[in-house]
Coordinates of N, CA and C in Angstrom, one line a residue:
M22 N 73.7 155.5 48.0 CA 74.3 156.5 48.9 C 75.7 156.9 48.4
Y23 N 76.1 158.1 48.7 CA 77.4 158.6 48.5 C 78.0 159.1 49.8
A24 N 79.3 159.0 49.9 CA 80.0 159.5 51.0 C 81.2 160.4 50.6
V25 N 81.5 161.4 51.4 CA 82.6 162.2 51.2 C 83.4 162.2 52.6
I26 N 84.7 161.9 52.4 CA 85.6 161.9 53.6 C 86.7 162.9 53.4
R27 N 86.8 163.8 54.4 CA 87.8 164.9 54.3 C 88.8 164.7 55.5
R28 N 90.1 164.6 55.2 CA 91.1 164.5 56.3 C 91.9 165.8 56.3
Y29 N 91.9 166.4 57.5 CA 92.6 167.7 57.7 C 93.8 167.4 58.6
E30 N 94.9 167.9 58.3 CA 96.1 167.7 59.1 C 96.6 169.1 59.5
G31 N 97.3 169.1 60.6 CA 97.9 170.4 61.1 C 96.8 171.3 61.8
V32 N 95.7 170.7 62.3 CA 94.7 171.4 63.0 C 95.3 172.1 64.2
T33 N 95.1 173.4 64.4 CA 95.8 174.1 65.4 C 95.0 174.1 66.7
D34 N 93.6 173.9 66.7 CA 92.8 173.9 67.9 C 91.6 173.0 67.6
P35 N 91.8 171.7 67.8 CA 90.7 170.7 67.5 C 89.4 171.0 68.2
A36 N 89.4 171.5 69.5 CA 88.2 171.7 70.2 C 87.4 172.9 69.6
E37 N 88.1 173.9 69.3 CA 87.5 175.1 68.6 C 87.0 174.7 67.3
A38 N 87.7 174.0 66.5 CA 87.3 173.5 65.2 C 86.0 172.7 65.3
G39 N 86.0 171.8 66.3 CA 84.8 171.0 66.5 C 83.6 171.8 66.9
R40 N 83.8 172.8 67.7 CA 82.7 173.7 68.1 C 82.1 174.5 66.9
L41 N 83.0 175.0 66.1 CA 82.6 175.8 64.9 C 81.9 174.9 63.9
V42 N 82.3 173.7 63.7 CA 81.7 172.8 62.8 C 80.3 172.4 63.3
D43 N 80.2 172.1 64.6 CA 78.9 171.7 65.2 C 77.9 172.8 65.2
E44 N 78.3 174.0 65.5 CA 77.4 175.2 65.6 C 77.2 175.9 64.3
G45 N 78.2 175.8 63.4 CA 78.0 176.6 62.1 C 77.9 175.8 60.9
F46 N 78.7 174.7 60.7 CA 78.7 174.0 59.5 C 77.6 172.9 59.4
L47 N 77.4 172.2 60.5 CA 76.4 171.1 60.5 C 75.0 171.6 60.2
P48 N 74.5 172.8 60.7 CA 73.2 173.3 60.2 C 73.1 173.5 58.7
I49 N 74.2 174.0 58.1 CA 74.2 174.2 56.7 C 74.1 172.9 56.0
L50 N 74.9 171.9 56.4 CA 74.9 170.6 55.8 C 73.6 169.9 55.8
R51 N 72.9 170.1 57.0 CA 71.6 169.4 57.1 C 70.6 169.9 56.1
R52 N 70.8 171.1 55.6 CA 69.8 171.6 54.6 C 70.1 171.1 53.1
V53 N 71.3 170.5 52.9 CA 71.6 170.0 51.6 C 70.6 168.8 51.3
P54 N 70.0 168.8 50.1 CA 69.1 167.7 49.8 C 69.8 166.4 49.8
G55 N 69.1 165.4 50.4 CA 69.7 164.1 50.4 C 70.6 163.8 51.6
F56 N 70.7 164.8 52.5 CA 71.6 164.6 53.7 C 71.2 163.4 54.5
V57 N 72.1 162.5 54.9 CA 71.9 161.4 55.7 C 72.6 161.5 57.1
A58 N 73.9 161.7 57.0 CA 74.6 161.8 58.3 C 75.9 162.6 58.1
Y59 N 76.5 163.0 59.2 CA 77.8 163.7 59.2 C 78.5 163.4 60.5
Y60 N 79.8 163.2 60.4 CA 80.6 162.9 61.6 C 81.9 163.7 61.5
W61 N 82.3 164.4 62.6 CA 83.5 165.1 62.7 C 84.4 164.5 63.8
V62 N 85.5 163.9 63.4 CA 86.3 163.1 64.3 C 87.6 163.7 64.6
D63 N 88.0 163.8 65.9 CA 89.3 164.2 66.3 C 90.2 162.9 66.4
A64 N 91.1 162.8 65.4 CA 91.9 161.6 65.3 C 93.2 161.7 66.1
G65 N 93.4 162.9 66.7 CA 94.6 163.1 67.5 C 95.8 163.6 66.7
D66 N 96.7 164.2 67.3 CA 98.0 164.7 66.7 C 97.7 165.7 65.6
G67 N 96.6 166.5 65.8 CA 96.3 167.6 64.8 C 95.6 167.1 63.6
V68 N 95.1 165.9 63.7 CA 94.3 165.3 62.5 C 92.8 165.3 62.8
M69 N 92.0 165.8 61.9 CA 90.6 165.7 62.1 C 90.0 165.1 60.8
V70 N 89.0 164.3 60.9 CA 88.4 163.7 59.7 C 86.9 163.9 59.7
S71 N 86.3 164.3 58.6 CA 84.9 164.4 58.5 C 84.4 163.4 57.5
T72 N 83.2 162.9 57.8 CA 82.5 161.9 56.9 C 81.1 162.4 56.7
S73 N 80.7 162.6 55.5 CA 79.4 163.1 55.1 C 78.7 162.0 54.3
V74 N 77.5 161.7 54.6 CA 76.8 160.7 53.8 C 75.5 161.3 53.2
F75 N 75.2 161.1 51.9 CA 74.1 161.6 51.2 C 73.4 160.5 50.4
E76 N 72.1 160.7 50.1 CA 71.4 159.8 49.4 C 71.9 159.7 47.9
D77 N 72.5 160.7 47.4 CA 72.9 160.7 46.0 C 74.2 161.5 45.8
R78 N 74.7 161.4 44.7 CA 76.0 162.1 44.3 C 75.8 163.6 44.3
A79 N 74.7 164.1 43.9 CA 74.4 165.6 43.8 C 74.6 166.2 45.2
G80 N 74.0 165.6 46.3 CA 74.2 166.1 47.6 C 75.6 166.0 48.1
A81 N 76.3 164.9 47.8 CA 77.7 164.8 48.1 C 78.5 165.9 47.5
D82 N 78.3 166.1 46.2 CA 79.0 167.1 45.5 C 78.8 168.5 46.0
E83 N 77.5 168.8 46.4 CA 77.2 170.1 47.0 C 77.9 170.3 48.3
S84 N 78.0 169.2 49.1 CA 78.7 169.2 50.4 C 80.1 169.6 50.3
V85 N 80.8 169.2 49.2 CA 82.2 169.5 49.0 C 82.3 171.0 48.8
V86 N 81.4 171.6 48.0 CA 81.5 173.1 47.8 C 81.2 173.8 49.1
K87 N 80.1 173.4 49.8 CA 79.8 174.1 51.1 C 80.9 173.9 52.1
A88 N 81.5 172.8 52.2 CA 82.6 172.6 53.1 C 83.8 173.5 52.8
A89 N 84.2 173.6 51.5 CA 85.3 174.5 51.1 C 84.9 176.0 51.5
D90 N 83.7 176.4 51.2 CA 83.3 177.7 51.6 C 83.4 178.0 53.1
F91 N 82.8 177.0 53.8 CA 82.8 177.2 55.3 C 84.2 177.3 55.9
V92 N 85.1 176.4 55.4 CA 86.5 176.4 55.9 C 87.1 177.7 55.6
R93 N 87.0 178.2 54.3 CA 87.6 179.4 53.9 C 87.1 180.6 54.7
E94 N 85.8 180.6 55.0 CA 85.2 181.8 55.7 C 85.3 181.7 57.2
N95 N 85.5 180.5 57.8 CA 85.4 180.4 59.3 C 86.5 179.6 60.0
L96 N 87.2 178.7 59.2 CA 88.1 177.8 59.9 C 89.6 177.9 59.3
A97 N 89.8 178.9 58.4 CA 91.1 178.9 57.8 C 92.3 179.0 58.7
S98 N 92.2 179.7 59.8 CA 93.3 179.8 60.8 C 93.4 178.5 61.6
L99 N 92.4 177.7 61.7 CA 92.5 176.4 62.5 C 92.8 175.2 61.6
L100 N 92.5 175.3 60.3 CA 92.8 174.2 59.4 C 93.7 174.8 58.3
P101 N 95.0 174.9 58.6 CA 95.9 175.6 57.7 C 96.2 174.9 56.4
R102 N 96.0 173.6 56.3 CA 96.3 172.8 55.1 C 95.0 172.4 54.4
P103 N 95.1 172.3 53.1 CA 93.9 171.8 52.4 C 93.6 170.3 52.7
P104 N 92.4 169.9 52.8 CA 92.1 168.5 53.1 C 92.4 167.6 52.0
Q105 N 92.6 166.3 52.4 CA 92.6 165.2 51.4 C 91.1 164.8 51.3
V106 N 90.5 164.9 50.1 CA 89.1 164.6 49.9 C 89.0 163.3 49.2
T107 N 88.2 162.4 49.7 CA 87.8 161.1 49.0 C 86.3 161.0 49.0
A108 N 85.8 160.7 47.8 CA 84.3 160.6 47.7 C 84.0 159.5 46.8
G109 N 82.8 158.9 47.0 CA 82.4 157.8 46.2 C 81.1 157.1 46.7
E110 N 80.7 156.2 45.9 CA 79.4 155.5 46.2 C 79.6 154.5 47.4
V111 N 78.7 154.5 48.3 CA 78.7 153.6 49.4 C 78.3 152.2 48.8
V112 N 79.1 151.2 49.0 CA 78.8 149.9 48.4 C 78.5 148.9 49.5
A113 N 78.7 149.2 50.8 CA 78.3 148.4 51.9 C 78.1 149.3 53.1
A114 N 77.1 149.0 53.9 CA 76.8 149.8 55.1 C 76.2 148.9 56.1
G115 N 76.4 149.4 57.4 CA 75.8 148.6 58.5 C 75.2 149.4 59.5

C-alpha cells in the first residue's frame, strides 16, 4: 500500500473546505484505481491534513494530480498556500 499525506496551512474556512472535499473531491478520489481510504482532518488553527491510501503507487501518484487540480479549481480561495506533500510506501498498518 501507498499513502499520501497533504498538510494545508492558512485555511480560511475549514468547515467549507471540509464540505467541498466531502461533496466534490471524495467522489473523484473513490474512482481512482486502487483507492483504499481517505481522511480529511481539521487540526485546528487553520491547519488541515488529508491522508489518502491506495493499493499501489500508481493510484497514490494519480491522487496527487487529482488533488492539485481540485484545489486549483475549487478550493484556491480557502487553501491559499501550497500543501506540504509526503508520500510513500506503508510499512506498518493496524
